[in-house]
Amino acid sequence: MKAAALVRPGIVELVDVAEPECGPDQVVVRVLGVGLCGSDLGVYSGSRPVPRTPWVLGHEGVGEIVEVGGRVRDRRVGQRVAIEPNYCCFDCPPCRSGFTSACVNRVVIGIGVPGLIAERVAVPAAFTFPVAEHVALVDLVCAEPLTVARAAIRRAGIAAGDSCLVVGTGSQGLFLCAALVALGVTPHVVEPHEGRRELAVSLGAVVADDAVRDVDFVFETSGVPAALPPALSRLAPGGTAVLIGISAQPLDLTLWTIVYRQLKLVGSLIYDHPADFAGTVAALEDGAVAPHRVLRPGFPLAAAPDAFAAVRSTAGKCWIDLTA
Ligand SMILES: [Zn+2]
Ligand SMILES: [Zn+2]
């Protein structure tokens, strides 16, 4: 069986791996598509260390169940599923309160355990979400990053008609724009890359000019520390900034800015199990959002090395199409 693996930093190759064995609480999924994102690039570049090489990459996977473990009662062969790639432990204090994104024992597919860019993978049944047949693969493969976007929207508490600024329209910013438009919000966007800006506009966003001030919400997706202070200056007093992009660099920001203007800062990390993924699947099934417009044409599995090389410069999302 073939898989795309990191053999050393910056080098992805197609490798032969053993067939997955289906544990009693697992299902084996024939993988149909896997999206690539910034956290994959961290593994690709070597900045996010992995346990060993060759290391199978990828975490935004979808597919079809081909085998069901002995103790699994609520999944069946033939179901198409989205895979939630963050396994919470269900047992630590945050997990017990439903705040699984803060799980202290969280295991991330593609980082703590091998990834999903393989012909078949074994995953815990509880972290697979069956999806109706009518949802196209190109929408289904967006399920994970769309869930990140929808969880940020949920935590923000933004509603139809509110004003907002989205900083950065890399693929996560684009999924956020698609989800905001579906909610009845017109996002204003700040993005230096012309192609990414145009893609956001095609989704229903508006490029923010200097007149955009006093917005109710800012969504920071770029992870560029210098981008936050100017964005906060556009928030209305009492407004909310939702921070999604990650950086280890310090921020050039004063307490005066936050306190005097009574701003709310909300960090939003992934999503909480199982409600956020289930909500995304329901939105895909009823057609409330059609995220496929964020996707670029898929790369076949054999071209996985080219896909990784293309992620950083591409407007929109690169993905591996294992049906190609
Ligand atoms: Zn991702
Ligand atoms: Zn936990």
mmCIF file of C-alpha atoms and ligand atoms in Angstrom:
data_model
loop_
_atom_site.group_PDB
_atom_site.id
_atom_site.type_symbol
_atom_site.label_atom_id
_atom_site.label_comp_id
_atom_site.label_asym_id
_atom_site.label_seq_id
_atom_site.Cartn_x
_atom_site.Cartn_y
_atom_site.Cartn_z
ATOM 1 C CA MET A 1 0.000 0.000 0.000
ATOM 2 C CA LYS A 2 1.256 3.498 -0.885
ATOM 3 C CA ALA A 3 1.492 6.551 1.362
ATOM 4 C CA ALA A 4 3.076 10.013 1.162
ATOM 5 C CA ALA A 5 5.752 10.362 3.818
ATOM 6 C CA LEU A 6 8.334 12.822 5.013
ATOM 7 C CA VAL A 7 11.728 11.142 4.564
ATOM 8 C CA ARG A 8 13.725 14.150 5.822
ATOM 9 C CA PRO A 9 12.888 17.848 6.244
ATOM 10 C CA GLY A 10 11.631 19.292 2.953
ATOM 11 C CA ILE A 11 11.516 15.917 1.173
ATOM 12 C CA VAL A 12 8.237 14.015 0.644
ATOM 13 C CA GLU A 13 8.250 10.668 -1.133
ATOM 14 C CA LEU A 14 5.763 7.968 -1.984
ATOM 15 C CA VAL A 15 6.586 4.994 0.247
ATOM 16 C CA ASP A 16 5.263 1.487 0.783
ATOM 17 C CA VAL A 17 3.631 0.998 4.185
ATOM 18 C CA ALA A 18 1.927 -1.956 5.849
ATOM 19 C CA GLU A 19 -1.847 -2.362 5.574
ATOM 20 C CA PRO A 20 -3.554 -0.915 8.661
ATOM 21 C CA GLU A 21 -4.961 -3.350 11.198
ATOM 22 C CA CYS A 22 -8.440 -2.579 12.448
ATOM 23 C CA GLY A 23 -8.541 -2.386 16.256
ATOM 24 C CA PRO A 24 -11.776 -3.316 18.083
ATOM 25 C CA ASP A 25 -12.844 0.335 18.473
ATOM 26 C CA GLN A 26 -11.560 1.428 15.064
ATOM 27 C CA VAL A 27 -12.646 1.521 11.457
ATOM 28 C CA VAL A 28 -10.434 1.233 8.387
ATOM 29 C CA VAL A 29 -11.059 4.052 5.937
ATOM 30 C CA ARG A 30 -10.181 3.974 2.242
ATOM 31 C CA VAL A 31 -8.892 7.532 1.927
ATOM 32 C CA LEU A 32 -10.474 9.617 -0.857
ATOM 33 C CA GLY A 33 -8.972 13.042 -0.209
ATOM 34 C CA VAL A 34 -6.629 14.872 2.167
ATOM 35 C CA GLY A 35 -6.273 18.661 2.435
ATOM 36 C CA LEU A 36 -2.916 20.282 3.183
ATOM 37 C CA CYS A 37 -2.465 23.261 5.484
ATOM 38 C CA GLY A 38 0.049 25.333 7.411
ATOM 39 C CA SER A 39 0.505 22.789 10.171
ATOM 40 C CA ASP A 40 1.496 20.185 7.557
ATOM 41 C CA LEU A 41 4.098 22.662 6.331
ATOM 42 C CA GLY A 42 5.543 22.821 9.847
ATOM 43 C CA VAL A 43 6.082 19.051 9.708
ATOM 44 C CA TYR A 44 7.299 19.277 6.095
ATOM 45 C CA SER A 45 9.932 21.899 6.944
ATOM 46 C CA GLY A 46 11.092 20.077 10.077
ATOM 47 C CA SER A 47 10.042 22.847 12.488
ATOM 48 C CA ARG A 48 7.418 20.521 14.008
ATOM 49 C CA PRO A 49 9.319 17.379 14.971
ATOM 50 C CA VAL A 50 7.769 13.964 14.316
ATOM 51 C CA PRO A 51 8.556 10.683 16.117
ATOM 52 C CA ARG A 52 10.401 9.029 13.219
ATOM 53 C CA THR A 53 10.962 8.999 9.473
ATOM 54 C CA PRO A 54 9.631 8.055 7.031
ATOM 55 C CA TRP A 55 6.543 9.692 8.579
ATOM 56 C CA VAL A 56 3.158 9.551 6.833
ATOM 57 C CA LEU A 57 1.795 13.119 6.480
ATOM 58 C CA GLY A 58 -1.602 14.786 6.430
ATOM 59 C CA HIS A 59 -4.505 15.257 8.830
ATOM 60 C CA GLU A 60 -7.471 16.688 6.875
ATOM 61 C CA GLY A 61 -8.744 13.366 5.578
ATOM 62 C CA VAL A 62 -12.020 11.952 4.316
ATOM 63 C CA GLY A 63 -12.915 8.569 2.867
ATOM 64 C CA GLU A 64 -15.067 5.488 2.889
ATOM 65 C CA ILE A 65 -15.262 2.852 5.622
ATOM 66 C CA VAL A 66 -14.030 -0.535 4.357
ATOM 67 C CA GLU A 67 -13.742 -2.421 7.675
ATOM 68 C CA VAL A 68 -15.385 -2.055 11.093
ATOM 69 C CA GLY A 69 -13.842 -3.127 14.424
ATOM 70 C CA GLY A 70 -15.467 -5.801 16.601
ATOM 71 C CA ARG A 71 -16.786 -3.439 19.281
ATOM 72 C CA VAL A 72 -18.071 -0.743 16.868
ATOM 73 C CA ARG A 73 -21.881 -0.778 16.568
ATOM 74 C CA ASP A 74 -22.661 2.586 14.953
ATOM 75 C CA ARG A 75 -20.552 2.580 11.792
ATOM 76 C CA ARG A 76 -20.850 0.352 8.727
ATOM 77 C CA VAL A 77 -18.854 -0.574 5.648
ATOM 78 C CA GLY A 78 -19.583 1.759 2.741
ATOM 79 C CA GLN A 79 -20.237 4.904 4.793
ATOM 80 C CA ARG A 80 -18.400 8.024 3.671
ATOM 81 C CA VAL A 81 -16.834 9.828 6.600
ATOM 82 C CA ALA A 82 -14.918 12.915 7.600
ATOM 83 C CA ILE A 83 -12.124 12.166 10.069
ATOM 84 C CA GLU A 84 -11.657 14.426 13.103
ATOM 85 C CA PRO A 85 -7.859 14.429 13.398
ATOM 86 C CA ASN A 86 -7.525 15.540 17.030
ATOM 87 C CA TYR A 87 -8.109 12.701 19.470
ATOM 88 C CA CYS A 88 -9.118 13.990 22.898
ATOM 89 C CA CYS A 89 -8.806 11.686 25.916
ATOM 90 C CA PHE A 90 -12.395 12.159 27.288
ATOM 91 C CA ASP A 91 -10.924 11.882 30.790
ATOM 92 C CA CYS A 92 -8.994 15.052 31.740
ATOM 93 C CA PRO A 93 -10.772 18.022 33.420
ATOM 94 C CA PRO A 94 -11.222 20.045 30.169
ATOM 95 C CA CYS A 95 -12.544 16.942 28.344
ATOM 96 C CA ARG A 96 -14.980 16.189 31.170
ATOM 97 C CA SER A 97 -16.413 19.694 30.831
ATOM 98 C CA GLY A 98 -16.781 19.350 27.038
ATOM 99 C CA PHE A 99 -13.826 21.646 26.315
ATOM 100 C CA THR A 100 -11.951 18.965 24.386
ATOM 101 C CA SER A 101 -9.890 21.433 22.344
ATOM 102 C CA ALA A 102 -7.996 22.082 25.607
ATOM 103 C CA CYS A 103 -7.445 18.351 26.288
ATOM 104 C CA VAL A 104 -4.124 17.922 28.072
ATOM 105 C CA ASN A 105 -3.565 14.524 26.410
ATOM 106 C CA ARG A 106 -4.654 15.472 22.888
ATOM 107 C CA VAL A 107 -3.162 13.333 20.093
ATOM 108 C CA VAL A 108 -2.906 14.956 16.669
ATOM 109 C CA ILE A 109 -2.980 12.832 13.520
ATOM 110 C CA GLY A 110 0.068 13.486 11.363
ATOM 111 C CA ILE A 111 2.093 14.722 14.343
ATOM 112 C CA GLY A 112 1.637 12.337 17.290
ATOM 113 C CA VAL A 113 0.401 9.390 15.219
ATOM 114 C CA PRO A 114 0.986 8.729 11.488
ATOM 115 C CA GLY A 115 -0.986 10.828 9.015
ATOM 116 C CA LEU A 116 -3.752 10.176 6.507
ATOM 117 C CA ILE A 117 -2.130 10.482 3.069
ATOM 118 C CA ALA A 118 -2.254 6.741 2.557
ATOM 119 C CA GLU A 119 -4.503 4.448 0.577
ATOM 120 C CA ARG A 120 -6.081 3.109 3.783
ATOM 121 C CA VAL A 121 -5.877 4.182 7.436
ATOM 122 C CA ALA A 122 -7.198 2.829 10.758
ATOM 123 C CA VAL A 123 -8.805 5.495 12.973
ATOM 124 C CA PRO A 124 -11.003 5.426 16.106
ATOM 125 C CA ALA A 125 -14.648 5.055 15.012
ATOM 126 C CA ALA A 126 -15.658 7.814 17.446
ATOM 127 C CA PHE A 127 -13.596 10.295 15.438
ATOM 128 C CA THR A 128 -15.285 9.501 12.112
ATOM 129 C CA PHE A 129 -18.424 11.398 11.093
ATOM 130 C CA PRO A 130 -20.679 9.741 8.501
ATOM 131 C CA VAL A 131 -21.716 12.099 5.706
ATOM 132 C CA ALA A 132 -24.623 11.689 3.260
ATOM 133 C CA GLU A 133 -23.759 10.478 -0.247
ATOM 134 C CA HIS A 134 -24.927 13.661 -1.956
ATOM 135 C CA VAL A 135 -22.122 15.764 -0.442
ATOM 136 C CA ALA A 136 -19.452 16.088 -3.142
ATOM 137 C CA LEU A 137 -15.907 14.976 -2.325
ATOM 138 C CA VAL A 138 -14.655 18.527 -3.015
ATOM 139 C CA ASP A 139 -16.921 19.868 -0.263
ATOM 140 C CA LEU A 140 -16.327 16.936 2.087
ATOM 141 C CA VAL A 141 -12.534 17.310 1.950
ATOM 142 C CA CYS A 142 -12.961 20.822 3.398
ATOM 143 C CA ALA A 143 -14.677 19.500 6.539
ATOM 144 C CA GLU A 144 -11.758 19.880 8.961
ATOM 145 C CA PRO A 145 -10.614 23.453 8.188
ATOM 146 C CA LEU A 146 -14.262 24.497 7.813
ATOM 147 C CA THR A 147 -14.855 23.169 11.320
ATOM 148 C CA VAL A 148 -11.947 25.280 12.616
ATOM 149 C CA ALA A 149 -13.627 28.321 11.006
ATOM 150 C CA ARG A 150 -17.102 27.482 12.300
ATOM 151 C CA ALA A 151 -15.779 26.920 15.848
ATOM 152 C CA ALA A 152 -14.158 30.388 15.750
ATOM 153 C CA ILE A 153 -17.489 31.856 14.651
ATOM 154 C CA ARG A 154 -19.319 30.008 17.444
ATOM 155 C CA ARG A 155 -16.827 31.212 20.069
ATOM 156 C CA ALA A 156 -17.031 34.785 18.712
ATOM 157 C CA GLY A 157 -20.797 34.905 19.032
ATOM 158 C CA ILE A 158 -21.072 36.830 15.745
ATOM 159 C CA ALA A 159 -24.533 36.954 14.139
ATOM 160 C CA ALA A 160 -26.102 37.903 10.789
ATOM 161 C CA GLY A 161 -25.726 41.603 10.086
ATOM 162 C CA ASP A 162 -22.726 42.166 12.380
ATOM 163 C CA SER A 163 -19.681 43.820 10.813
ATOM 164 C CA CYS A 164 -16.286 42.164 10.754
ATOM 165 C CA LEU A 165 -12.756 42.307 9.459
ATOM 166 C CA VAL A 166 -10.862 39.140 8.501
ATOM 167 C CA VAL A 167 -7.081 39.519 8.581
ATOM 168 C CA GLY A 168 -5.412 37.071 6.187
ATOM 169 C CA THR A 169 -7.079 35.018 3.474
ATOM 170 C CA GLY A 170 -4.830 32.020 3.359
ATOM 171 C CA SER A 171 -6.940 28.876 3.210
ATOM 172 C CA GLN A 172 -8.104 29.232 6.840
ATOM 173 C CA GLY A 173 -9.165 32.846 6.231
ATOM 174 C CA LEU A 174 -10.976 31.763 3.063
ATOM 175 C CA PHE A 175 -12.945 29.048 4.860
ATOM 176 C CA LEU A 176 -13.806 31.622 7.500
ATOM 177 C CA CYS A 177 -15.075 33.995 4.786
ATOM 178 C CA ALA A 178 -17.189 31.208 3.264
ATOM 179 C CA ALA A 179 -18.689 30.365 6.673
ATOM 180 C CA LEU A 180 -19.339 34.027 7.533
ATOM 181 C CA VAL A 181 -21.091 34.655 4.208
ATOM 182 C CA ALA A 182 -23.219 31.552 4.838
ATOM 183 C CA LEU A 183 -24.178 33.088 8.193
ATOM 184 C CA GLY A 184 -25.283 36.385 6.626
ATOM 185 C CA VAL A 185 -22.158 38.379 7.484
ATOM 186 C CA THR A 186 -20.169 40.233 4.792
ATOM 187 C CA PRO A 187 -16.506 40.002 5.826
ATOM 188 C CA HIS A 188 -14.106 42.826 5.041
ATOM 189 C CA VAL A 189 -10.682 41.365 4.298
ATOM 190 C CA VAL A 190 -7.069 42.476 4.633
ATOM 191 C CA GLU A 191 -4.620 40.359 2.613
ATOM 192 C CA PRO A 192 -1.392 41.360 0.839
ATOM 193 C CA HIS A 193 -1.481 38.496 -1.741
ATOM 194 C CA GLU A 194 -3.610 39.557 -4.710
ATOM 195 C CA GLY A 195 -4.731 36.055 -5.727
ATOM 196 C CA ARG A 196 -5.860 35.243 -2.188
ATOM 197 C CA ARG A 197 -7.667 38.582 -1.965
ATOM 198 C CA GLU A 198 -9.498 37.913 -5.240
ATOM 199 C CA LEU A 199 -10.502 34.450 -4.098
ATOM 200 C CA ALA A 200 -11.996 35.970 -0.922
ATOM 201 C CA VAL A 201 -13.956 38.466 -3.013
ATOM 202 C CA SER A 202 -15.266 35.628 -5.184
ATOM 203 C CA LEU A 203 -16.637 34.051 -1.990
ATOM 204 C CA GLY A 204 -18.570 37.224 -1.115
ATOM 205 C CA ALA A 205 -15.999 39.158 0.941
ATOM 206 C CA VAL A 206 -15.140 42.835 0.363
ATOM 207 C CA VAL A 207 -11.595 44.232 0.360
ATOM 208 C CA ALA A 208 -11.288 46.536 3.396
ATOM 209 C CA ASP A 209 -10.463 50.139 2.502
ATOM 210 C CA ASP A 210 -9.468 52.790 5.046
ATOM 211 C CA ALA A 211 -13.107 53.683 5.648
ATOM 212 C CA VAL A 212 -13.730 50.350 7.369
ATOM 213 C CA ARG A 213 -13.711 51.332 11.075
ATOM 214 C CA ASP A 214 -15.633 50.484 14.211
ATOM 215 C CA VAL A 215 -16.305 46.884 13.223
ATOM 216 C CA ASP A 216 -17.942 44.551 15.743
ATOM 217 C CA PHE A 217 -15.457 41.694 15.206
ATOM 218 C CA VAL A 218 -11.922 41.079 13.972
ATOM 219 C CA PHE A 219 -10.806 37.568 12.992
ATOM 220 C CA GLU A 220 -7.009 37.271 12.896
ATOM 221 C CA THR A 221 -5.984 34.297 10.738
ATOM 222 C CA SER A 222 -2.572 35.396 9.424
ATOM 223 C CA GLY A 223 -0.526 34.649 12.532
ATOM 224 C CA VAL A 224 1.564 37.741 11.691
ATOM 225 C CA PRO A 225 2.022 39.691 14.956
ATOM 226 C CA ALA A 226 2.416 43.047 13.173
ATOM 227 C CA ALA A 227 -1.017 42.622 11.569
ATOM 228 C CA LEU A 228 -2.929 42.651 14.863
ATOM 229 C CA PRO A 229 -2.495 46.218 16.221
ATOM 230 C CA PRO A 230 -3.775 47.920 13.033
ATOM 231 C CA ALA A 231 -6.687 45.480 12.955
ATOM 232 C CA LEU A 232 -7.560 46.202 16.594
ATOM 233 C CA SER A 233 -7.552 49.927 15.799
ATOM 234 C CA ARG A 234 -10.506 49.223 13.484
ATOM 235 C CA LEU A 235 -12.574 47.534 16.208
ATOM 236 C CA ALA A 236 -15.471 49.429 17.734
ATOM 237 C CA PRO A 237 -15.177 50.109 21.478
ATOM 238 C CA GLY A 238 -16.196 46.913 23.236
ATOM 239 C CA GLY A 239 -15.524 44.871 20.084
ATOM 240 C CA THR A 240 -14.221 41.312 19.950
ATOM 241 C CA ALA A 241 -11.019 40.070 18.315
ATOM 242 C CA VAL A 242 -10.928 36.332 17.628
ATOM 243 C CA LEU A 243 -7.358 35.063 17.261
ATOM 244 C CA ILE A 244 -6.849 31.949 15.116
ATOM 245 C CA GLY A 245 -3.396 32.413 13.531
ATOM 246 C CA ILE A 246 -0.498 31.295 15.732
ATOM 247 C CA SER A 247 2.901 32.840 16.311
ATOM 248 C CA ALA A 248 5.506 32.558 19.065
ATOM 249 C CA GLN A 249 6.661 36.154 18.517
ATOM 250 C CA PRO A 250 5.654 38.884 21.005
ATOM 251 C CA LEU A 251 2.927 41.384 20.162
ATOM 252 C CA ASP A 252 3.533 45.128 20.035
ATOM 253 C CA LEU A 253 0.391 46.020 21.939
ATOM 254 C CA THR A 254 -0.358 48.086 25.044
ATOM 255 C CA LEU A 255 -2.789 47.314 27.820
ATOM 256 C CA TRP A 256 -4.023 50.867 27.318
ATOM 257 C CA THR A 257 -5.358 49.889 23.893
ATOM 258 C CA ILE A 258 -7.276 46.926 25.243
ATOM 259 C CA VAL A 259 -8.505 48.367 28.539
ATOM 260 C CA TYR A 260 -9.356 51.892 27.481
ATOM 261 C CA ARG A 261 -11.293 50.621 24.459
ATOM 262 C CA GLN A 262 -12.695 47.643 26.406
ATOM 263 C CA LEU A 263 -11.781 45.110 23.731
ATOM 264 C CA LYS A 264 -12.370 41.378 24.118
ATOM 265 C CA LEU A 265 -9.626 39.007 22.915
ATOM 266 C CA VAL A 266 -10.726 35.417 22.243
ATOM 267 C CA GLY A 267 -8.220 32.701 21.352
ATOM 268 C CA SER A 268 -9.785 29.969 19.195
ATOM 269 C CA LEU A 269 -7.970 26.638 18.851
ATOM 270 C CA ILE A 270 -9.428 23.925 16.606
ATOM 271 C CA TYR A 271 -12.904 22.690 17.755
ATOM 272 C CA ASP A 272 -14.642 20.756 20.490
ATOM 273 C CA HIS A 273 -15.644 17.106 20.116
ATOM 274 C CA PRO A 274 -18.141 16.049 18.901
ATOM 275 C CA ALA A 275 -20.487 18.997 18.394
ATOM 276 C CA ASP A 276 -18.353 21.156 16.106
ATOM 277 C CA PHE A 277 -17.586 18.431 13.550
ATOM 278 C CA ALA A 278 -21.183 17.203 13.690
ATOM 279 C CA GLY A 279 -22.369 20.759 13.010
ATOM 280 C CA THR A 280 -20.113 21.065 9.977
ATOM 281 C CA VAL A 281 -21.362 17.771 8.556
ATOM 282 C CA ALA A 282 -24.961 18.954 8.985
ATOM 283 C CA ALA A 283 -24.137 22.253 7.235
ATOM 284 C CA LEU A 284 -22.509 20.396 4.321
ATOM 285 C CA GLU A 285 -25.471 18.029 4.033
ATOM 286 C CA ASP A 286 -28.095 20.776 3.918
ATOM 287 C CA GLY A 287 -26.021 22.874 1.496
ATOM 288 C CA ALA A 288 -25.746 25.847 3.885
ATOM 289 C CA VAL A 289 -22.134 26.278 2.834
ATOM 290 C CA ALA A 290 -20.258 25.139 -0.304
ATOM 291 C CA PRO A 291 -16.591 25.389 0.703
ATOM 292 C CA HIS A 292 -15.194 23.681 -2.424
ATOM 293 C CA ARG A 293 -14.588 27.057 -4.059
ATOM 294 C CA VAL A 294 -11.600 27.445 -1.719
ATOM 295 C CA LEU A 295 -9.983 24.286 -3.206
ATOM 296 C CA ARG A 296 -7.489 24.226 -6.060
ATOM 297 C CA PRO A 297 -7.504 21.198 -8.399
ATOM 298 C CA GLY A 298 -6.424 18.089 -6.474
ATOM 299 C CA PHE A 299 -3.000 16.505 -6.851
ATOM 300 C CA PRO A 300 -2.990 12.723 -7.422
ATOM 301 C CA LEU A 301 -1.247 10.685 -4.713
ATOM 302 C CA ALA A 302 1.816 10.186 -6.921
ATOM 303 C CA ALA A 303 2.197 13.990 -7.116
ATOM 304 C CA ALA A 304 2.091 14.499 -3.319
ATOM 305 C CA PRO A 305 5.660 15.912 -3.313
ATOM 306 C CA ASP A 306 4.543 18.607 -5.797
ATOM 307 C CA ALA A 307 1.480 19.368 -3.663
ATOM 308 C CA PHE A 308 3.601 20.064 -0.576
ATOM 309 C CA ALA A 309 5.956 22.250 -2.606
ATOM 310 C CA ALA A 310 2.963 24.263 -3.905
ATOM 311 C CA VAL A 311 1.138 24.975 -0.615
ATOM 312 C CA ARG A 312 2.921 28.146 0.406
ATOM 313 C CA SER A 313 2.589 30.019 -2.898
ATOM 314 C CA THR A 314 -0.903 28.844 -3.868
ATOM 315 C CA ALA A 315 -4.050 30.953 -3.431
ATOM 316 C CA GLY A 316 -6.677 28.579 -2.053
ATOM 317 C CA LYS A 317 -6.248 25.107 -0.668
ATOM 318 C CA CYS A 318 -4.037 22.345 -2.067
ATOM 319 C CA TRP A 319 -5.217 18.793 -1.542
ATOM 320 C CA ILE A 320 -4.420 15.220 -2.511
ATOM 321 C CA ASP A 321 -7.170 13.537 -4.534
ATOM 322 C CA LEU A 322 -6.755 9.786 -4.031
ATOM 323 C CA THR A 323 -9.535 9.112 -6.560
ATOM 324 C CA ALA A 324 -7.471 10.738 -9.333
HETATM 325 ZN ZN ZN B 1 -5.061 21.591 8.786
HETATM 326 ZN ZN ZN B 2 -8.632 15.189 27.653
#
